[in-house]
Short mmCIF file of C-alpha atoms in Angstrom, two decimals:
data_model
loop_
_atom_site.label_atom_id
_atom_site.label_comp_id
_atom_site.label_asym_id
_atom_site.label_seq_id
_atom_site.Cartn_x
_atom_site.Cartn_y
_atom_site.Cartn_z
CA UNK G 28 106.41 86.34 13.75
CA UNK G 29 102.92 88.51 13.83
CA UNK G 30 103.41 92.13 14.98
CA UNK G 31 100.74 91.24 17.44
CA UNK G 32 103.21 88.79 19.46
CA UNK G 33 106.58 90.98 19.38
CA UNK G 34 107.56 93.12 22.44
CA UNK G 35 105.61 96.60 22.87
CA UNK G 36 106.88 99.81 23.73
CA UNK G 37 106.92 100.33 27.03
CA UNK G 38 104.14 102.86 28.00
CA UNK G 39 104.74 106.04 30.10
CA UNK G 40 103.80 106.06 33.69
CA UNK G 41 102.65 108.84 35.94
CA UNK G 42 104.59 110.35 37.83
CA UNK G 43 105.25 114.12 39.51
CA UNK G 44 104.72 117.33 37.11
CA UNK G 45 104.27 116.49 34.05
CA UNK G 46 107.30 114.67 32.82
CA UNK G 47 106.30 110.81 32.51
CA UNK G 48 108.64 108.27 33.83
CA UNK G 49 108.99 104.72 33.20
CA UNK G 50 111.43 102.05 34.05
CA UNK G 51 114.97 102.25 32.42
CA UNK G 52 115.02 99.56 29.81
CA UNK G 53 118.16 97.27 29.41
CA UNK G 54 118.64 95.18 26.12
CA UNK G 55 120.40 92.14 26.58
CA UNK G 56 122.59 91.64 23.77
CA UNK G 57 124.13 88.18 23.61
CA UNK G 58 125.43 85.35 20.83
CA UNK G 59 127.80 86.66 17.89
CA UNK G 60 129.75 85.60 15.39
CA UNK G 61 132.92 84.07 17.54
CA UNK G 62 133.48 80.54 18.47
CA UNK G 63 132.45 81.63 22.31
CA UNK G 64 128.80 82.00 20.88
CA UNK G 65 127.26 79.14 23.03
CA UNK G 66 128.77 80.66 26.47
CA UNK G 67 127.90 83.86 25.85
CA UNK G 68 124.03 82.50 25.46
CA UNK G 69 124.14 80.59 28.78
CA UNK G 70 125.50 83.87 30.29
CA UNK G 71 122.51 85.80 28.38
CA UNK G 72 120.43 82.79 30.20
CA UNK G 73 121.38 84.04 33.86
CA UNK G 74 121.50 87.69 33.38
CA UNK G 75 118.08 87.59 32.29
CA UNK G 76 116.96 85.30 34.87
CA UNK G 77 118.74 88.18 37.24
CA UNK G 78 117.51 91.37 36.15
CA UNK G 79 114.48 92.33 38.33
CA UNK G 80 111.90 93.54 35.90
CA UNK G 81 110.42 95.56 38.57
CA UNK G 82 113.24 97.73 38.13
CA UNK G 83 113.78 97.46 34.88
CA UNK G 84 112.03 96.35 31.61
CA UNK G 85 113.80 93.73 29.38
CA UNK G 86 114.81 93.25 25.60
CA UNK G 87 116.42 90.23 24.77
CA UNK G 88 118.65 90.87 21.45
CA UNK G 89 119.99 87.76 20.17
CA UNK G 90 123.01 88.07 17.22
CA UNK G 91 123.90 84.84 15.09
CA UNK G 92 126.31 82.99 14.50
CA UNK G 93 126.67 84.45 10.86
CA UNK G 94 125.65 88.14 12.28
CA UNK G 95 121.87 88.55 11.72
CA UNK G 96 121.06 90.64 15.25
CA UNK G 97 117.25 88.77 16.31
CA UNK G 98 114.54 88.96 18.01
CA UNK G 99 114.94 86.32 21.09
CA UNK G 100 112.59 84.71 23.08
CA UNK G 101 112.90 86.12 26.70
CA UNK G 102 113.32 81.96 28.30
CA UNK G 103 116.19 81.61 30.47
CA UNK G 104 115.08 78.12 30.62
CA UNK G 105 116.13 77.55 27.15
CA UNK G 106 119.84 78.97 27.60
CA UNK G 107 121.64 76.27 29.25
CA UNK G 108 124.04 73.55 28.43
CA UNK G 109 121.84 70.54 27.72
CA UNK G 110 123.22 66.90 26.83
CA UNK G 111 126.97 68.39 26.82
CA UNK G 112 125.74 70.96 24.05
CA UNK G 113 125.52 74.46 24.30
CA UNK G 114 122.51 76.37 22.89
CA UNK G 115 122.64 79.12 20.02
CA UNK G 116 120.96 82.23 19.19
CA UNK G 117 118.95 80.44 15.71
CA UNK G 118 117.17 78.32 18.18
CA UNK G 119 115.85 80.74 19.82
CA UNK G 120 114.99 83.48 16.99
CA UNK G 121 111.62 84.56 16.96
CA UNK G 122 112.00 84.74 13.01
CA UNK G 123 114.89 83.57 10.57
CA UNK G 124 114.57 86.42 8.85
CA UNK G 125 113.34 89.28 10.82
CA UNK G 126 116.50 91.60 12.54
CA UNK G 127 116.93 94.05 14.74
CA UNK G 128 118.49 97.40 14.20
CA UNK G 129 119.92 99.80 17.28
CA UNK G 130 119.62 103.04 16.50
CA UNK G 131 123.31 105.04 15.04
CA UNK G 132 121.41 108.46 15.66
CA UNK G 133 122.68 109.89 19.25
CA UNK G 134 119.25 111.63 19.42
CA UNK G 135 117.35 108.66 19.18
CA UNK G 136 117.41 105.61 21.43
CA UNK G 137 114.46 103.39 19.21
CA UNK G 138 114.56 99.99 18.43
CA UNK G 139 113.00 98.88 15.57
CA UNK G 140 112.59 95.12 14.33
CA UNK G 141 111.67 94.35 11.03
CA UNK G 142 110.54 91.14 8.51
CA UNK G 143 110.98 90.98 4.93
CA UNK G 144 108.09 92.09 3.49
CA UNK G 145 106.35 93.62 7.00
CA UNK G 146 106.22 97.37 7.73
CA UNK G 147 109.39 98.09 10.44
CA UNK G 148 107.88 98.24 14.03
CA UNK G 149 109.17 100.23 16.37
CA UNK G 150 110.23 98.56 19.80
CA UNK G 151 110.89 101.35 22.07
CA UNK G 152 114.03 102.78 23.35
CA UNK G 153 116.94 101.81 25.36
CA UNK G 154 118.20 102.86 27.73
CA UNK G 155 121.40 100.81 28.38
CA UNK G 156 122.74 97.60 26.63
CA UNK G 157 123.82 94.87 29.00
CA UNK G 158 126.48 92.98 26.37
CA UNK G 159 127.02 89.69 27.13
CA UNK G 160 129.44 88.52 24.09
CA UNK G 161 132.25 86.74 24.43
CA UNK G 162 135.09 87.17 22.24
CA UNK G 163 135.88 88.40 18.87
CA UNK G 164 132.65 90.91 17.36
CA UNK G 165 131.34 91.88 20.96
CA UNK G 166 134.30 91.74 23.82
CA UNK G 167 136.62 93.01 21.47
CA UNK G 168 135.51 96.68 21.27
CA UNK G 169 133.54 96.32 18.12
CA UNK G 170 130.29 96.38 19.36
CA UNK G 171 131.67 99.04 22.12
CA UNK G 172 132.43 101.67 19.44
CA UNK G 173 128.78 100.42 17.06
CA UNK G 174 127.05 101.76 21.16
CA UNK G 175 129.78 104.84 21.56
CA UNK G 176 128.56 105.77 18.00
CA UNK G 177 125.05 105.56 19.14
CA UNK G 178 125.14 107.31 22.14
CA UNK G 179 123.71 104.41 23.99
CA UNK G 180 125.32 103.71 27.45
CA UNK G 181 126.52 99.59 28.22
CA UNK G 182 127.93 97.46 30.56
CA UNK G 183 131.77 97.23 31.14
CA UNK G 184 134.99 98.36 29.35
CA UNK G 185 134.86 100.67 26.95
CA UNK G 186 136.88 100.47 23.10
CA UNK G 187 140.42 100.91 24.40
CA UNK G 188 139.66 97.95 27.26
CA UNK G 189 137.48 95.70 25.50
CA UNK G 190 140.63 95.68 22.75
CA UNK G 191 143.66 95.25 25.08
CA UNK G 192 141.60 93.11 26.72
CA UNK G 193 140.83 90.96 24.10
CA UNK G 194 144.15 90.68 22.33
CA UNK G 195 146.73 88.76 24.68
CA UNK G 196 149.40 90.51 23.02
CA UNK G 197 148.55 93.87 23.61
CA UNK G 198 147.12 93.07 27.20
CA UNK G 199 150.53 91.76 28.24
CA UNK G 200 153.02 94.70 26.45
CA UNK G 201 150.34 97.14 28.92
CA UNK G 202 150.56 95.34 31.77
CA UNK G 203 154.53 94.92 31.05
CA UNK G 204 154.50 98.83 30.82
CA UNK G 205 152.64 98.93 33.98
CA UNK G 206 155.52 97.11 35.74
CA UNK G 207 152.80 93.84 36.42
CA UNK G 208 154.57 90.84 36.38
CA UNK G 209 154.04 88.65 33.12
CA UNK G 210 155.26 84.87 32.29
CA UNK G 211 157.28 84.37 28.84
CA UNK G 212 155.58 84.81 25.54
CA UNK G 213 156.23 84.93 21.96
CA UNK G 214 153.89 86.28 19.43
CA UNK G 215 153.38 84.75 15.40
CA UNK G 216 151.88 87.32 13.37
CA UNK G 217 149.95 86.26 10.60
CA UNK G 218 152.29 87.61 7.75
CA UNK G 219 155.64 86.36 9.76
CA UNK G 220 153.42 82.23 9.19
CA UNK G 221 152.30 83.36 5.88
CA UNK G 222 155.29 84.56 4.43
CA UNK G 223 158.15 82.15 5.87
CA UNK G 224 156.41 78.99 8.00
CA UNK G 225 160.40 77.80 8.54
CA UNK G 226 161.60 81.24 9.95
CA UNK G 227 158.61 80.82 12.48
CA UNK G 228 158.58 77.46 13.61
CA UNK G 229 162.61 78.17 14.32
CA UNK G 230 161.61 81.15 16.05
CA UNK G 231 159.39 78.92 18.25
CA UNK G 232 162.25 76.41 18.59
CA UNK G 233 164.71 79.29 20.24
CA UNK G 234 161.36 80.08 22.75
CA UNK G 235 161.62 76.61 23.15
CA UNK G 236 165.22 76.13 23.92
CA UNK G 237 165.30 79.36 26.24
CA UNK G 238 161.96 78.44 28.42
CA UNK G 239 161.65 73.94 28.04
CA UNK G 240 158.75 71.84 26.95
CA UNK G 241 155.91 71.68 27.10
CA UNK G 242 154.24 75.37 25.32
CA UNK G 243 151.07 76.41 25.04
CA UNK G 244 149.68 77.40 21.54
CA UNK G 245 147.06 79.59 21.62
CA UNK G 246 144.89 82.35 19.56
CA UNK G 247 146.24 85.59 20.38
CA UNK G 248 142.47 87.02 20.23
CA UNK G 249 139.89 84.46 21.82
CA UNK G 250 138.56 82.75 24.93
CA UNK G 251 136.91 80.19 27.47
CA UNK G 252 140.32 78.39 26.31
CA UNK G 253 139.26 77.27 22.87
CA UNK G 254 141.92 76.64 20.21
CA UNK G 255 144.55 76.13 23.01
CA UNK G 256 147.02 73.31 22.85
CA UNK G 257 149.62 72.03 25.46
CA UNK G 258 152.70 70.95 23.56
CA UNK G 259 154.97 68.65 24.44
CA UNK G 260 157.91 68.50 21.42
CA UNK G 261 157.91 69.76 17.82
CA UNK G 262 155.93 66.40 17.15
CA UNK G 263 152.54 68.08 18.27
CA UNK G 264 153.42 71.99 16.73
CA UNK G 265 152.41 72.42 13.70
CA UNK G 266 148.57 70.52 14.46
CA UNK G 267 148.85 72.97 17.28
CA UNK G 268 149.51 75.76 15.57
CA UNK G 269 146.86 75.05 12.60
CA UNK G 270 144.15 74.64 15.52
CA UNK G 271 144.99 78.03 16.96
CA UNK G 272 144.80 79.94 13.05
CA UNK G 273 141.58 78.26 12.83
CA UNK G 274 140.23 80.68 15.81
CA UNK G 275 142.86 83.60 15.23
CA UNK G 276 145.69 84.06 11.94
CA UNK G 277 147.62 85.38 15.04
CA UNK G 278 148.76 82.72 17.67
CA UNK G 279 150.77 83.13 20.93
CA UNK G 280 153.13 80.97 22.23
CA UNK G 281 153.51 80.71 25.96
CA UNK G 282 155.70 78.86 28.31
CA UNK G 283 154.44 76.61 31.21
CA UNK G 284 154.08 77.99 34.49
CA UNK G 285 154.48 75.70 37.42
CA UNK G 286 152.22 76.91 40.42
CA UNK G 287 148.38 77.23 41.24
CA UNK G 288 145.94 79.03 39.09
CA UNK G 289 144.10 81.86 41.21
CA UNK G 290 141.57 84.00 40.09
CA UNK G 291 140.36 87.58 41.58
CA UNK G 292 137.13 89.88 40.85
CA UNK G 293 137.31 93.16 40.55
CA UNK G 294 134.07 95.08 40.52
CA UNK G 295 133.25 99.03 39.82
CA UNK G 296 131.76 100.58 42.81
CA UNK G 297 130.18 104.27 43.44
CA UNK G 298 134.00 105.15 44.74
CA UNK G 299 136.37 102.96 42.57
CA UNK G 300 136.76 99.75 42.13
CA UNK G 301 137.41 96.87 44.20
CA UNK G 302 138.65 93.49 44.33
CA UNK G 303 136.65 90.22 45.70
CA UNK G 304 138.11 87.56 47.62
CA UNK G 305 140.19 85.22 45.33
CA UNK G 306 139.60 82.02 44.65
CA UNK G 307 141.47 78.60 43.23
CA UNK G 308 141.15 77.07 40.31
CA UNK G 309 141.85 73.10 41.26
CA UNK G 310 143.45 70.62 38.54
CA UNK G 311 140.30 69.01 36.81
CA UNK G 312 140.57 65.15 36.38
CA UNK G 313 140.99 63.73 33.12
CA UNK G 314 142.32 67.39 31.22
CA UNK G 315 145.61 67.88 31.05
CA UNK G 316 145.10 71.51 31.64
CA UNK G 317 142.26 73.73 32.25
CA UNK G 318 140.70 73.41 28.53
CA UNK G 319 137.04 74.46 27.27
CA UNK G 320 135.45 71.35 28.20
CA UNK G 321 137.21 71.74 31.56
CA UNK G 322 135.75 74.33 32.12
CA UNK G 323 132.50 74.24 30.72
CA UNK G 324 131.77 70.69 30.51
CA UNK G 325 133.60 68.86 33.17
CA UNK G 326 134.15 71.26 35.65
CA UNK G 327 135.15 71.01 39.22
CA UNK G 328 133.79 73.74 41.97
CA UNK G 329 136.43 76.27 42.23
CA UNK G 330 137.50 76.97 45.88
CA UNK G 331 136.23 80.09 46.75
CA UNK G 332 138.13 81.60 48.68
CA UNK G 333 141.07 80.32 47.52
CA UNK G 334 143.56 78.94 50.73
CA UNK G 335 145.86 81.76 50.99
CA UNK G 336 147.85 83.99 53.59
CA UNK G 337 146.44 86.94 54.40
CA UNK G 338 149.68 88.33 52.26
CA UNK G 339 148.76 86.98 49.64
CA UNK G 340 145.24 87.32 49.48
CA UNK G 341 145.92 91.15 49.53
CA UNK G 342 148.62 91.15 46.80
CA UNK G 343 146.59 89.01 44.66
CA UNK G 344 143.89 91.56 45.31
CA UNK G 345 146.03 94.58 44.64
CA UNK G 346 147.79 93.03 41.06
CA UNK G 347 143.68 92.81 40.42
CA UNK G 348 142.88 96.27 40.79
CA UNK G 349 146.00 97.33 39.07
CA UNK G 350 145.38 95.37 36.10
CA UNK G 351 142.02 96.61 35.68
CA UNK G 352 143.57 100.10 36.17
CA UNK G 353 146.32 99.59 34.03
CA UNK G 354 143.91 98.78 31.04
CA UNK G 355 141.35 101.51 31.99
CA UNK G 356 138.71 98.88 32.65
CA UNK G 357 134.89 100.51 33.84
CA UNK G 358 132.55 97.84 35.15
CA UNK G 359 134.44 94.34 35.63
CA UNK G 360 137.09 92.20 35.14
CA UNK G 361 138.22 88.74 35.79
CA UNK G 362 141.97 88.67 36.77
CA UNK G 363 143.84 84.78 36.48
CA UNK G 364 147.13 84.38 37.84
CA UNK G 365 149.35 81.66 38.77
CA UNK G 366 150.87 81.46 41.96
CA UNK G 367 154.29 80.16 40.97
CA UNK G 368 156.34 77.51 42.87
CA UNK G 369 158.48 80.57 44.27
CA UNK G 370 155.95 82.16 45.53
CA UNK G 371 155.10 84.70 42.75
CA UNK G 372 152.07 86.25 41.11
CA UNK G 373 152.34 86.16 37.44
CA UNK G 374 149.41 87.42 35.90
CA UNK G 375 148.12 85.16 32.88
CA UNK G 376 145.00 87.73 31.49
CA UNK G 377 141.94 89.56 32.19
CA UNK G 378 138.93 88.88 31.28
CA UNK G 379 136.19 92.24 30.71
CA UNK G 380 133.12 89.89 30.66
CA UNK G 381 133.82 87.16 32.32
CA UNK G 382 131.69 84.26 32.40
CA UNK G 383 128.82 84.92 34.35
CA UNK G 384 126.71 82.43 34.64
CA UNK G 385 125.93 81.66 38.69
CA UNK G 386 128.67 78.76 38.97
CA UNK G 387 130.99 80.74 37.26
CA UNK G 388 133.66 81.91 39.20
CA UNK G 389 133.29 85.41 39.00
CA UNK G 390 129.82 85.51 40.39
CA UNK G 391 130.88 83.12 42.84
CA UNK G 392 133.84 85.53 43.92
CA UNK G 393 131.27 88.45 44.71
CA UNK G 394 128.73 85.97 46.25
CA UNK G 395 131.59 85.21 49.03
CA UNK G 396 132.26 88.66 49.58
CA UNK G 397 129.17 89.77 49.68
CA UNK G 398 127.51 90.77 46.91
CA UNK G 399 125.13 88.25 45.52
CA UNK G 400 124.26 87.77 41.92
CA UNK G 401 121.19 89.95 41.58
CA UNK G 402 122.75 92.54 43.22
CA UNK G 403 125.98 92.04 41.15
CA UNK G 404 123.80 92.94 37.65
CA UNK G 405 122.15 95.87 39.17
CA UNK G 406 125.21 97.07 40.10
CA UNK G 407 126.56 96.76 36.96
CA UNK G 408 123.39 98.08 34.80
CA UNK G 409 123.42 101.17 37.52
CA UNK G 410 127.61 102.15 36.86
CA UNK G 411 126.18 101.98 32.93
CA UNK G 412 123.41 104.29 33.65
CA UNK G 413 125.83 106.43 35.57
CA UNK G 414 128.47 107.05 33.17
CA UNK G 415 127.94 108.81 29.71
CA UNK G 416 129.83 107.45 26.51
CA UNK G 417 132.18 109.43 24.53
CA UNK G 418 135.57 110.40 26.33
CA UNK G 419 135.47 110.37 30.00
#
């Protein structure tokens, strides 16, 4: 790529006095190295497509599959699922080689971009990161702590949230501690599988024995469903379990939970943060439970908002808030619960960046109570902008 064609760095503009001013500048970070990579570019896709670049000027910061953080074209267009695949970071790389390196220095917010062989070139600095990741190496924390370090302000939770909210194990012992209701669980540890596969699987049997057929496997640390298995006897556990290590060396084990899946919003506003109306996730034809392509692929409109009593559109709303609470959540969060047979909220997870494409049903959530997508990333860039990193 010719330093002629990359991104320049954004020029002062007048304003009063004598201090220049210019547009606060948002980099879009988006890809990474977990299997969610494709989703969290067709989220990158509609943020950008959102951001009004009257307000705001735009970097595009693409990270690989195998970790290189590149230079992106800034084309929505090119971000979508296409022919039942979803797109990656490579194919849109301005360079294979050339990276991108955020700046560790607290006193200095400049981007610079550079090409084997090529003098570095400075891109500017930024002003907040907008992290769109999804998963392990970008939901998790990790890249949370790489902007804390920095000094750079970003979108949604911080280290502490973007963990708990990441690992299913630790999100459920919180929200246990918080007194929110959770369904049964067991957790595998990598070393317990490792060191005695028989001691496991007959721990799994007792879970088994205690709670019924069928049990979900599942990573203990990823999303958008992948690696998840439904289970039906010991004749499908130990594929089931080898799918799950293949995303995670730590796997949970969860019993069914007879009811309707509802989901709830909850968005950070200038005095707290709220929840959106609910909305129902309906059985999807042809998946025996609400798996990746489900979701992604052969997806049904939710029902937004989800047909509830006013009782329980307000408890459902409350758990929300409490969750994100609970986990010290700053921006948003996607709460899913099922609405047992009994009558029940059980809260399955949160989510602290959601899918957010416009279908998804977080977006969709706001758009019904009244706050539309645009408006939904501004509000989100401005609550960065507002808030300083380090402890608060």
């Amino acid at each position: 790529m010719s330093s002629e064609n990359l991104p320049q760095r954004p020029e002062p503009s007048p304003a009063s006095g004598s201090e220049p001013s210019r547009k606060p500048r948002v980099a879009v970070v988006f890809g990474g190295r977990s299997s969610e990579h494709g989703i969290s570019v067709v989220t990158a896709g509609a943020v950008l497509r959102a951001i009004d670049r009257t307000r705001y000027d735009v970097l595009p910061i693409g990270i690989t599959a195998d970790g290189r953080w590149a230079l992106t074209a800034d084309a929505p267009e090119r971000m979508a699922i296409t022919d039942r695949r979803v797109p990656n970071v490579s194919d849109l790389a301005e360079s294979a080689e050339g990276g991108v390196v955020l700046p560790l220095d607290p006193a200095d917010r400049e981007v610079v971009y550079s090409e084997p062989g090529s003098v570095p070139k400075a891109l500017g600095e930024v002003d907040v990161v907008f992290p769109v990741l999804h998963g392990p190496y970008g939901e998790d924390g990790t890249l949370q702590g790489l902007l804390e370090l920095a000094g750079v302000p970003y979108v949604g939770a911080g280290v502490l949230a973007s963990a708990v909210g990441q690992d299913k194990e630790y999100m459920k012992r919180v929200f246990t501690s918080f007194g929110l209701p959770v369904g049964p669980y067991l957790v595998i540890r990598p070393r317990e599988w490792e060191n005695d596969e028989k001691a496991a699987r007959a721990r799994i049997a007792d879970f088994a024995g205690e709670h019924g057929w069928p049990l979900f496997i599942k990573p203990a640390r990823a999303g958008s469903s992948i690696g998840i298995s439904k289970v039906d006897s010991f004749d499908g556990l130990d594929e089931a379990i080898a799918e799950a290590r293949r995303h995670d060396p730590k796997i949970l084990v969860e019993a069914l939970l007879r009811g309707r899946e509802i989901e709830c919003g909850v968005l950070e506003f200038e005095d707290g943060p709220r929840a959106s109306v609910p909305a129902e996730i309906p059985p999807v034809q042809a998946h025996d439970y609400y798996d990746f392509e489900a979701k992604y692929i052969d997806s049904t409109p939710g029902i937004v908002p989800a047909p509830l009593t006013p009782e329980e559109t307000a408890e459902v709303q409350r758990l929300a808030v409490d969750a994100f609470e609970a986990a010290s959540c700053e921006g948003l969060v996607r709460a899913d619960f099922f609405l047992t047979e009994d009558g029940q909220f059980v809260i399955n997870e949160i989510n602290t960046m959601p899918g957010f494409t416009p279908i998804s049903m977080y977006p969709q959530m706001w758009e019904k109570s009244g706050v539309g997508y645009a408006e939904l990333v501004d509000r989100l860039i401005q609550a960065a902008l507002r808030r300083s990193t380090g402890l608060r």
